[in-house]
Coordinates of C-alpha atoms in Angstrom, one line a residue:
M243 CA 37.1 177.4 29.1
I244 CA 40.8 176.2 28.1
A245 CA 42.3 179.5 29.1
A246 CA 40.5 179.4 32.7
H247 CA 41.8 175.9 33.1
T248 CA 45.4 176.8 32.1
R249 CA 45.2 179.9 34.5
F250 CA 44.1 177.5 37.3
Q251 CA 46.9 174.9 36.6
T252 CA 49.5 177.9 36.7
L253 CA 48.1 179.2 40.0
R254 CA 48.2 175.8 41.6
W255 CA 51.9 175.2 40.6
T256 CA 52.9 178.6 41.7
T257 CA 51.2 178.3 44.9
L258 CA 52.9 174.9 45.5
S259 CA 56.3 176.4 44.5
V260 CA 56.0 179.3 46.8
L261 CA 55.1 177.1 49.8
L262 CA 57.9 174.7 49.0
A263 CA 60.4 177.6 49.0
I264 CA 59.1 178.9 52.3
V265 CA 59.5 175.4 53.8
L266 CA 63.0 175.0 52.5
L267 CA 64.0 178.5 53.8
A268 CA 62.5 177.6 57.3
L269 CA 64.4 174.3 57.4
F270 CA 67.7 176.3 56.6
L271 CA 66.9 178.8 59.5
T272 CA 66.2 176.1 62.0
R273 CA 69.1 174.0 61.3
D274 CA 71.5 173.4 64.3
I275 CA 73.1 176.8 65.1
A276 CA 74.3 178.5 68.2
P277 CA 71.4 179.6 70.5
D278 CA 70.3 183.2 70.5
Q279 CA 71.8 185.5 73.0
A280 CA 68.7 187.7 73.2
V281 CA 68.4 189.7 76.4
A282 CA 65.3 189.3 78.3
S283 CA 63.2 192.2 79.3
R284 CA 63.1 193.3 82.8
S285 CA 59.9 193.0 84.8
Q286 CA 58.5 195.8 87.0
S287 CA 60.2 196.8 90.2
A288 CA 60.6 194.1 92.7
P289 CA 58.9 194.2 96.2
A290 CA 61.0 196.0 98.9
N291 CA 60.3 193.4 101.5
P292 CA 63.7 192.1 102.8
I293 CA 62.2 188.6 103.2
D294 CA 60.9 188.4 99.7
D295 CA 60.9 184.8 98.7
S296 CA 59.7 185.3 95.1
L297 CA 62.9 184.0 93.6
L298 CA 62.7 180.7 95.5
N299 CA 58.9 180.3 94.6
T300 CA 59.8 181.0 90.8
A301 CA 62.6 178.5 91.0
H302 CA 60.2 175.9 92.4
R303 CA 57.4 176.7 89.8
L304 CA 59.8 176.4 86.9
S305 CA 61.3 173.2 88.3
M306 CA 58.0 171.6 88.0
T307 CA 58.0 172.2 84.2
A308 CA 61.4 170.5 83.6
T309 CA 61.3 167.6 81.1
S310 CA 64.7 166.7 80.5
S311 CA 67.8 165.9 82.6
D312 CA 69.6 169.3 81.5
E313 CA 66.4 171.2 82.6
Q314 CA 66.5 169.4 85.9
S315 CA 70.2 170.3 86.4
F316 CA 69.3 174.1 85.8
A317 CA 66.4 173.8 88.1
Q318 CA 68.6 172.4 91.0
Q319 CA 71.0 175.1 90.6
A320 CA 68.2 177.8 90.6
I321 CA 66.6 176.4 93.7
A322 CA 70.0 176.1 95.6
L323 CA 71.0 179.7 94.7
S324 CA 67.6 181.3 95.5
D325 CA 67.5 179.3 98.7
H326 CA 71.0 180.4 99.8
E327 CA 70.0 184.1 98.9
L328 CA 66.8 183.7 101.1
D329 CA 68.9 182.4 104.0
Q330 CA 71.2 185.4 103.8
S331 CA 68.2 187.7 103.9
F332 CA 66.7 186.0 107.0
Q333 CA 70.1 186.4 108.7
S334 CA 70.3 190.3 107.9
A335 CA 66.6 190.7 108.9
I336 CA 67.0 188.9 112.1
R337 CA 70.1 190.9 113.0
A338 CA 68.3 194.1 112.1
A339 CA 65.3 193.0 114.3
L340 CA 67.5 192.3 117.3
A341 CA 69.2 195.8 117.0
Q342 CA 66.0 197.7 117.0
S343 CA 65.5 199.4 120.1
A344 CA 62.5 201.8 119.4
P345 CA 60.2 202.0 122.4
L346 CA 56.8 200.5 122.1
K347 CA 53.6 202.4 122.9
G348 CA 50.1 201.7 123.8
P349 CA 48.8 198.0 123.5
L350 CA 52.1 196.9 122.3
K351 CA 53.9 198.1 125.3
V352 CA 51.4 196.4 127.5
L353 CA 52.1 193.0 125.7
A354 CA 55.7 193.6 125.9
D355 CA 55.7 194.3 129.6
R356 CA 53.6 191.2 130.2
V357 CA 56.2 189.1 128.1
S358 CA 58.9 190.7 130.2
R359 CA 57.3 190.0 133.5
L360 CA 56.6 186.2 132.4
K361 CA 60.2 185.9 131.2
A362 CA 61.4 187.0 134.7
R363 CA 59.0 184.7 136.5
V364 CA 60.0 181.6 134.3
T365 CA 63.7 182.3 134.9
K366 CA 63.1 182.5 138.7
E367 CA 60.9 179.5 138.8
Q368 CA 63.5 177.5 136.6
D369 CA 66.1 178.3 139.3
Q370 CA 63.7 177.2 142.1
V371 CA 63.0 173.9 140.3
A372 CA 66.7 173.4 139.8
G373 CA 67.3 173.9 143.5
L374 CA 64.5 171.7 144.6
T375 CA 65.6 168.8 142.3
K376 CA 69.1 168.9 144.1
Q377 CA 67.4 168.8 147.4
A378 CA 65.1 165.9 146.4
A379 CA 68.0 163.9 145.6
K380 CA 69.0 164.1 149.2
D381 CA 65.7 164.6 151.0
Q382 CA 62.5 162.7 149.9
S383 CA 60.2 165.2 151.6
V384 CA 60.6 168.0 149.1
N385 CA 59.1 165.9 146.3
D386 CA 55.7 167.5 146.8
Q387 CA 57.1 171.0 146.5
L388 CA 59.1 170.0 143.5
E389 CA 55.9 168.7 141.7
V390 CA 54.1 172.0 142.6
A391 CA 56.9 174.0 141.3
Q392 CA 57.2 172.1 138.2
A393 CA 53.6 172.5 137.5
Q394 CA 53.7 176.2 138.0
L395 CA 56.7 176.5 135.7
A396 CA 54.8 174.7 133.0
L397 CA 51.8 176.9 133.4
H398 CA 53.8 180.0 133.3
Q399 CA 55.9 178.8 130.3
D400 CA 52.7 178.4 128.4
E401 CA 51.5 181.8 129.3
L402 CA 54.8 183.2 128.1
S403 CA 54.5 181.3 124.7
D404 CA 50.9 182.6 124.3
A405 CA 52.0 186.2 125.3
E406 CA 55.0 186.0 122.8
G407 CA 52.5 184.7 120.1
D408 CA 50.1 187.8 120.7
L409 CA 53.1 190.2 120.6
A410 CA 54.4 188.8 117.4
R411 CA 50.9 188.7 115.9
E412 CA 50.4 192.4 116.7
G413 CA 53.9 193.2 115.1
G414 CA 55.5 194.2 118.3
D415 CA 58.2 191.4 118.1
R416 CA 59.7 191.3 114.6
H417 CA 62.4 189.0 115.7
A418 CA 60.1 186.2 116.9
A419 CA 58.1 186.5 113.5
L420 CA 61.3 186.2 111.5
Q421 CA 62.4 183.2 113.5
Q422 CA 59.1 181.6 113.0
A423 CA 59.2 182.3 109.2
L424 CA 62.8 180.9 109.1
Q425 CA 61.8 177.7 110.9
Q426 CA 58.8 177.3 108.3
H427 CA 61.4 177.7 105.5
Q428 CA 63.8 175.3 107.0
A429 CA 61.1 172.7 107.5
A430 CA 59.7 173.0 104.0
H431 CA 63.3 172.8 102.5
A432 CA 64.0 169.6 104.6
S433 CA 60.8 168.1 103.5
M434 CA 61.4 168.8 99.8
E435 CA 61.7 165.6 97.8
Q436 CA 64.6 165.1 95.3
F437 CA 63.8 165.4 91.6
P438 CA 62.7 162.2 90.1
K439 CA 65.0 161.1 87.3
I440 CA 63.7 161.8 83.9
A441 CA 64.2 159.4 81.1
E442 CA 65.3 160.9 77.8
T443 CA 62.7 160.4 75.1
A444 CA 62.9 160.6 71.4
P445 CA 61.4 163.6 69.6
P446 CA 57.7 163.1 68.6
A447 CA 57.2 161.5 65.1
I448 CA 53.9 163.1 64.1
L449 CA 53.3 166.7 63.0
W450 CA 50.6 167.4 65.6
D451 CA 52.8 166.4 68.6
R452 CA 55.7 168.2 67.2
V453 CA 53.7 171.6 66.9
Q454 CA 52.4 171.2 70.4
L455 CA 55.7 170.5 71.7
A456 CA 57.4 173.4 70.0
E457 CA 54.6 175.8 71.3
N458 CA 55.2 174.3 74.8
L459 CA 59.0 174.9 74.7
G460 CA 58.4 178.4 73.5
G461 CA 56.1 179.3 76.3
R462 CA 58.4 177.9 78.8
R463 CA 61.4 179.7 77.4
E464 CA 59.4 183.0 77.8
Q465 CA 58.8 182.1 81.4
V466 CA 62.4 181.4 82.1
R467 CA 63.5 184.6 80.4
K468 CA 61.1 186.5 82.8
A469 CA 62.5 184.7 85.7
A470 CA 66.0 185.7 84.7
A471 CA 64.8 189.2 84.3
E472 CA 63.4 189.1 87.9
A473 CA 66.7 187.8 89.3
S474 CA 68.8 190.5 87.5
Q475 CA 66.4 193.2 88.8
H476 CA 66.7 191.8 92.2
S477 CA 70.4 192.0 92.1
D478 CA 70.1 195.7 91.0
Q479 CA 67.8 196.4 93.8
L480 CA 70.4 194.9 96.4
D481 CA 73.2 196.7 94.7
R482 CA 71.4 200.0 95.3
Q483 CA 70.8 199.0 99.0
H484 CA 74.4 198.1 99.4
D485 CA 75.4 201.4 98.1
G486 CA 73.1 203.3 100.5
M487 CA 74.2 201.3 103.5
Q488 CA 77.9 202.1 102.8
R489 CA 77.2 205.9 102.6
Q490 CA 75.4 205.7 105.8
M491 CA 78.1 203.8 107.6
A492 CA 80.7 206.3 106.1
S493 CA 78.8 209.1 107.9
K494 CA 79.0 207.0 111.3
D495 CA 82.4 205.9 111.1
A496 CA 84.0 209.1 112.7
P497 CA 83.3 209.5 116.4
A498 CA 81.6 212.6 117.7
A499 CA 83.8 215.2 119.7
A500 CA 82.1 214.6 123.2
E501 CA 81.1 211.0 122.5
S502 CA 80.7 209.1 125.7
M503 CA 82.1 205.6 126.1
T504 CA 78.5 204.1 126.1
A505 CA 77.8 205.8 122.9
A506 CA 80.9 204.7 121.2
V507 CA 80.4 201.2 122.0
A508 CA 76.8 201.3 120.6
R509 CA 78.1 203.0 117.6
L510 CA 80.8 200.4 117.0
H511 CA 78.3 197.5 117.7
D512 CA 75.9 199.0 115.0
L513 CA 78.8 199.4 112.6
S514 CA 79.7 195.8 113.1
N515 CA 76.1 194.7 112.4
Q516 CA 76.0 196.7 109.2
T517 CA 79.4 195.4 108.0
K518 CA 77.8 191.9 108.5
T519 CA 74.7 193.0 106.6
L520 CA 76.9 194.4 103.8
S521 CA 78.8 191.1 103.5
E522 CA 75.4 189.2 103.3
L523 CA 74.2 191.7 100.7
D524 CA 77.3 190.8 98.7
K525 CA 76.6 187.3 98.9
R526 CA 72.9 187.8 98.0
M527 CA 73.9 189.9 94.9
Q528 CA 76.1 187.2 93.8
D529 CA 73.5 184.6 94.2
S530 CA 71.0 186.6 92.2
R531 CA 73.4 187.2 89.3
Q532 CA 74.4 183.6 89.2
L533 CA 70.7 182.7 89.3
A534 CA 70.0 185.1 86.3
Q535 CA 73.0 183.5 84.4
V536 CA 71.4 179.9 85.2
Y537 CA 68.0 181.1 83.9
G538 CA 69.7 182.5 80.8
Q539 CA 71.4 179.2 80.1
W540 CA 68.1 177.5 80.7
A541 CA 66.4 179.6 78.3
D542 CA 69.1 179.1 75.7
S543 CA 68.7 175.3 76.2
L544 CA 65.0 175.6 75.6
G545 CA 65.6 177.8 72.4
V546 CA 67.8 175.2 71.0
R547 CA 65.3 172.4 71.7
E548 CA 62.4 174.6 70.3
R549 CA 64.3 175.3 67.0
S550 CA 65.2 171.6 66.6
V551 CA 61.6 170.7 67.0
W552 CA 60.4 173.5 64.6
H553 CA 63.1 171.9 62.2
L554 CA 61.2 168.5 62.4
V555 CA 57.8 170.4 61.9
F556 CA 59.2 171.8 58.6
I557 CA 60.4 168.4 57.7
S558 CA 56.9 167.1 58.2
L559 CA 55.5 170.1 56.1
L560 CA 58.0 169.2 53.4
Q561 CA 56.9 165.7 53.2
I562 CA 53.3 166.7 52.9
L563 CA 54.3 169.0 50.1
A564 CA 56.1 166.3 48.5
I565 CA 53.2 164.0 48.6
V566 CA 50.9 166.8 47.0
L567 CA 53.6 167.4 44.4
A568 CA 53.5 163.8 43.5
V569 CA 49.7 163.6 43.3
F570 CA 49.8 166.6 41.0
L571 CA 52.4 165.0 38.8
I572 CA 50.5 161.8 38.7
D573 CA 47.2 163.6 37.8
G574 CA 49.1 165.2 34.9
A575 CA 50.7 162.0 33.7
L576 CA 47.5 159.8 33.7
P577 CA 46.0 161.4 30.6
H578 CA 49.2 160.8 28.7
R579 CA 49.3 157.3 30.1
F580 CA 45.9 156.4 29.1
G581 CA 46.0 158.3 25.9
R582 CA 48.4 155.7 24.5
E583 CA 46.0 152.8 24.8
R584 CA 43.9 151.8 21.8
S585 CA 40.7 150.6 23.2
D586 CA 37.3 151.9 24.3
G587 CA 37.7 155.5 25.0
R588 CA 35.0 155.8 27.6
R589 CA 36.1 152.8 29.5
L590 CA 39.6 154.4 29.5
Q591 CA 38.1 157.6 30.8
Q592 CA 36.4 155.7 33.6
L593 CA 39.7 153.9 34.5
Q594 CA 41.5 157.2 34.5
S595 CA 39.0 158.7 37.0
I596 CA 39.3 155.6 39.2
A597 CA 43.1 156.0 39.1
K598 CA 43.0 159.6 39.9
I599 CA 40.7 159.0 42.9
A600 CA 42.9 156.1 44.2
F601 CA 46.0 158.2 44.0
R602 CA 44.3 161.2 45.8
V603 CA 42.9 159.0 48.5
L604 CA 46.3 157.5 49.0
G605 CA 48.0 160.8 49.2
G606 CA 45.3 162.0 51.6
G607 CA 45.9 159.0 53.8
L608 CA 49.6 159.6 53.9
I609 CA 49.1 163.1 54.8
L610 CA 46.9 162.2 57.8
I611 CA 49.3 159.8 59.0
I612 CA 52.1 162.3 58.8
V613 CA 49.8 164.9 60.8
F614 CA 48.1 162.6 63.3
G615 CA 50.0 159.3 63.1
L616 CA 48.8 155.7 63.1
P617 CA 45.9 155.3 65.5
S618 CA 46.6 153.4 68.6
Q619 CA 43.0 152.1 68.8
T620 CA 42.9 150.9 65.3
S621 CA 39.8 148.6 65.6
T622 CA 37.9 151.1 67.6
L623 CA 38.8 154.1 65.3
I624 CA 38.0 152.2 62.1
G625 CA 34.6 151.0 63.5
L626 CA 33.8 154.8 64.4
A627 CA 35.1 156.3 61.3
T628 CA 33.2 153.6 59.1
A629 CA 30.0 154.4 61.1
G630 CA 30.4 158.1 60.7
L631 CA 31.3 157.9 57.0
T632 CA 28.4 155.7 56.3
V633 CA 26.0 158.2 57.9
V634 CA 27.6 161.3 56.3
L635 CA 28.5 160.0 53.0
K636 CA 25.6 157.6 52.4
D637 CA 24.7 159.0 49.0
F638 CA 28.2 159.0 47.9
I639 CA 28.9 155.3 49.1
V640 CA 25.5 154.0 47.5
G641 CA 26.3 155.9 44.4
F642 CA 29.9 154.5 44.2
F643 CA 28.8 150.9 44.6
G644 CA 25.9 151.5 42.1
W645 CA 28.6 152.1 39.5
F646 CA 29.6 148.5 40.0
V647 CA 26.0 147.3 39.4
L648 CA 25.7 149.4 36.2
I649 CA 28.9 148.1 34.6
G650 CA 27.9 144.5 35.3
S651 CA 26.5 142.0 32.9
N652 CA 23.0 143.0 33.9
G653 CA 23.7 146.8 33.9
I654 CA 23.7 149.3 31.1
H655 CA 26.4 150.5 28.7
V656 CA 27.3 153.4 26.7
G657 CA 24.8 153.7 23.8
D658 CA 21.9 151.9 25.4
W659 CA 18.4 153.3 25.4
V660 CA 17.2 153.5 29.1
E661 CA 14.6 155.1 31.2
I662 CA 15.7 156.3 34.7
E663 CA 13.2 158.0 37.0
G664 CA 10.9 158.7 34.2
V665 CA 13.4 160.2 31.9
G666 CA 14.2 158.2 28.7
G667 CA 17.3 158.6 26.5
E668 CA 20.7 157.3 25.3
V669 CA 23.5 156.5 27.8
I670 CA 26.4 158.7 26.8
D671 CA 28.6 158.4 29.9
I672 CA 28.8 156.1 33.1
G673 CA 30.9 157.6 35.6
L674 CA 32.1 156.5 39.0
L675 CA 29.3 158.5 40.6
R676 CA 26.8 159.6 38.0
T677 CA 25.3 158.3 34.8
V678 CA 24.6 160.8 32.0
L679 CA 21.9 160.6 29.4
L680 CA 21.1 162.3 26.1
E681 CA 17.4 162.8 26.6
I682 CA 15.0 161.4 24.0
G683 CA 11.3 162.8 23.7
N684 CA 9.8 166.0 23.7
S685 CA 6.3 167.6 24.2
T686 CA 4.8 165.8 21.3
G687 CA 6.2 162.3 22.3
A688 CA 7.9 161.8 18.8
G689 CA 10.9 160.4 20.6
H690 CA 13.4 162.9 18.9
P691 CA 16.5 163.8 21.0
T692 CA 16.1 167.1 22.9
G693 CA 19.7 167.9 23.3
R694 CA 19.5 167.9 27.1
R695 CA 22.1 166.0 29.1
V696 CA 20.5 164.6 32.2
S697 CA 22.6 163.4 35.2
F698 CA 21.8 160.7 37.7
V699 CA 23.5 159.7 40.9
N700 CA 24.3 156.0 40.4
S701 CA 22.3 155.3 43.6
F702 CA 19.3 154.7 41.5
A703 CA 20.8 151.3 40.5
I704 CA 20.6 150.1 44.2
E705 CA 17.7 152.2 45.7
G706 CA 15.4 152.7 42.6
H707 CA 14.8 151.0 39.4
Y708 CA 15.6 151.6 35.6
F709 CA 14.6 150.1 32.2
N710 CA 17.1 149.1 29.6
F711 CA 15.4 148.9 26.3
S712 CA 18.5 147.8 24.4
T713 CA 18.8 144.2 25.8
N714 CA 16.9 141.3 24.5
G715 CA 13.3 140.7 25.5
Q716 CA 12.5 144.4 26.1
W717 CA 8.8 144.4 25.2
L718 CA 6.1 146.9 26.1
W719 CA 2.4 147.7 25.5
D720 CA 1.8 150.9 23.6
E721 CA -1.5 152.3 22.5
I722 CA -3.1 154.6 19.8
Q723 CA -6.2 156.7 20.4
V724 CA -8.8 157.3 17.6
S725 CA -11.8 159.7 17.8
L726 CA -14.8 158.7 15.6
A727 CA -18.0 160.7 14.9
F728 CA -21.4 159.5 16.0
A729 CA -22.4 158.9 12.4
E730 CA -19.9 156.0 11.9
D731 CA -20.4 152.4 12.9
P732 CA -18.0 152.0 15.7
Y733 CA -18.1 148.4 16.0
K734 CA -17.3 147.8 12.4
M735 CA -14.4 150.3 12.6
A736 CA -13.1 148.6 15.6
D737 CA -13.2 145.3 14.0
L738 CA -11.4 146.5 11.0
I739 CA -8.8 148.5 12.9
G740 CA -8.2 145.6 15.3
K741 CA -7.5 143.1 12.3
R742 CA -5.2 145.6 10.7
I743 CA -3.2 146.2 13.8
E744 CA -3.0 142.4 14.5
A745 CA -1.8 141.8 11.0
E746 CA 0.9 144.4 11.5
T747 CA 2.1 143.3 14.9
E748 CA 1.6 139.6 14.3
D749 CA 5.5 138.9 14.0
D750 CA 6.4 141.0 17.1
A751 CA 3.6 139.3 19.0
K752 CA 4.9 135.8 18.2
M753 CA 8.4 136.7 19.2
A754 CA 7.2 138.2 22.5
S755 CA 4.9 135.2 23.2
Q756 CA 7.9 132.7 22.7
E757 CA 10.2 134.8 25.1
W758 CA 7.5 135.2 27.7
E759 CA 6.6 131.7 27.4
R760 CA 10.0 130.6 28.6
V761 CA 9.7 132.9 31.5
T762 CA 6.2 132.0 32.8
H763 CA 7.2 128.2 32.4
Q764 CA 10.3 128.7 34.4
Y765 CA 8.6 130.5 37.2
G766 CA 5.2 128.6 37.0
L767 CA 3.2 131.6 36.0
R768 CA 0.1 131.7 33.6
P769 CA 0.7 132.6 30.0
F770 CA -0.2 136.1 28.7
S771 CA -2.5 136.9 25.9
L772 CA -0.5 139.3 23.4
K773 CA -3.2 139.9 20.9
P774 CA -4.0 143.6 20.2
A775 CA -7.1 145.0 22.2
V776 CA -9.5 147.5 21.0
D777 CA -11.6 149.5 23.6
L778 CA -14.6 151.8 22.8
R779 CA -15.4 154.8 25.2
P780 CA -18.0 157.5 24.8
S781 CA -16.7 161.0 24.6
A782 CA -18.1 164.5 24.1
T783 CA -17.4 164.7 20.4
G784 CA -18.2 161.0 19.6
I785 CA -16.7 157.7 20.3
E786 CA -13.1 157.3 21.5
M787 CA -11.3 154.0 20.3
V788 CA -8.2 153.0 22.1
V789 CA -6.0 150.4 20.5
R790 CA -3.3 148.7 22.6
Y791 CA -0.6 146.3 21.0
I792 CA 2.8 144.7 21.8
T793 CA 6.0 146.1 20.5
R794 CA 9.8 146.0 21.1
A795 CA 10.9 149.0 23.0
P796 CA 13.6 150.4 20.7
Q797 CA 11.2 150.3 17.9
R798 CA 8.3 151.8 19.9
Y799 CA 8.0 155.1 18.0
E800 CA 8.8 153.6 14.5
V801 CA 5.9 151.0 14.9
K802 CA 3.5 153.6 16.4
A803 CA 4.1 155.8 13.4
R804 CA 3.6 152.9 10.9
L805 CA 0.3 151.9 12.7
S806 CA -0.9 155.3 13.0
Q807 CA -0.5 155.6 9.0
A808 CA -2.2 152.3 8.5
I809 CA -5.3 153.4 10.5
V810 CA -5.5 156.7 8.6
E811 CA -5.6 154.9 5.4
L812 CA -8.2 152.6 6.7
L813 CA -10.5 155.5 7.9
H814 CA -10.0 157.2 4.6
K815 CA -11.2 154.1 2.6
Q816 CA -14.1 153.2 4.8
A817 CA -15.5 156.7 5.5
P818 CA -13.9 159.4 3.3
T819 CA -16.3 162.1 4.4
A820 CA -16.5 161.1 7.9
T821 CA -14.7 163.1 10.6
A822 CA -12.1 161.1 12.6
Q823 CA -9.1 162.3 14.7
L824 CA -6.2 160.0 15.6
A825 CA -4.3 160.6 18.8

């Protein structure tokens, strides 16, 4: 047993030492050092759409997660760069759409012809309205014609707008579609509100909030790194597009041998447009690379904050381990402290148990404060916690308060002879939650110790009842049964035995009468008769005699043995040949 306890103590201290070393190492690794320069992994290939607004969408999404002024600065730079890159992309796409001269076929050609006719008609009517307006200034008689012309112009303008919309919706007018997308983008950018100013807050003070903040910073850092990889990949894609366009322009730079003047002008105009597109690609690549750098700095900033928060987490863990270590040291020092006292050993053991529990509860409370902090709604939380603990720990609480009842003046003490829940014995320990008896009595009822240790939760002192036979005034009625044969005179024997029992218990009966008389007089009760009583009952083997008498509880078995011996002697003298059984 001692060896097992020693191994447990060794294992406990070894585990605590290993945890302490791990926390100290983590504190060293998370100290203030330069941020990691880890390279973010690249995402999958970016979409080939020239009006890809994913960079701007990513910048807006990440800007919503900014929680500090530094992050807001990075977010503003990211939005500005991605917005400028998107503007350049619009310009290139619109120029390419204008340069497209591929002939339309089928339904698209019908829509395009209708748009052309409406444009020509609107232009003609606009000139007509302008002429009538000049005439109306000199001659009022043309006002009616002017109103009719203006109405026709408005109608045909609406038809032209509808036809252009149909053509753009069917994909036949890419230039119109790009212009509409550009207008929507500019309107959204103009309506975008400024970033609200974020007040700098101190790091959280409790362990739970620190762990949550560290995990949040880690997740956001990974998002920013993915955004940086996306910007880098977009820059590489633009670089490949730039190289391909340069090779294409090199093949068109030299004029053909029999090139006409019209073809030369078209070729040079096309080369001019491609040169402008190359310049815009250079700007877009520069924006994308700068955007990747901003995201990298943003990720590094988040990494520094994350490490600082994890450093605080390990400080909290170190505080918890320090509290646990202090509790262990106090537990080990308490036996030596109480061992120097020269007083009741059992009382010191009880005090030592109380001290251990008090220090453990104090340590647990401090650990809970470090992990969860002080409750904001103190009264509400205390009320709910008290109600929950009352329901869950009812037996524990009742047993704990039962200990205070038992150690009181009307309780029990070590060495008392008591009866608890039908079990009698000598009290050998009164703990904070349990009372231990050395059971007295066996199958023959002789009152000898059985050697069994019986434990009871102290709740019996409040919810149940117990008898302490070691205090003054603990009297009880006991009985002896005697079986007589039919040949004997039962009345004569009952009279003789009654007188003998009365003589033997006369002193106890007087003392009990005096004590009970004080009780009955105090509470106005009628006095009791304490004389021995003899009852005769028929049985299968003869007459059964039951003798009841008063005796003090601690001497119960001694008195019963003495009276039994006296009855046997009396039976032997009166009827030496008769058969009698004593129970």
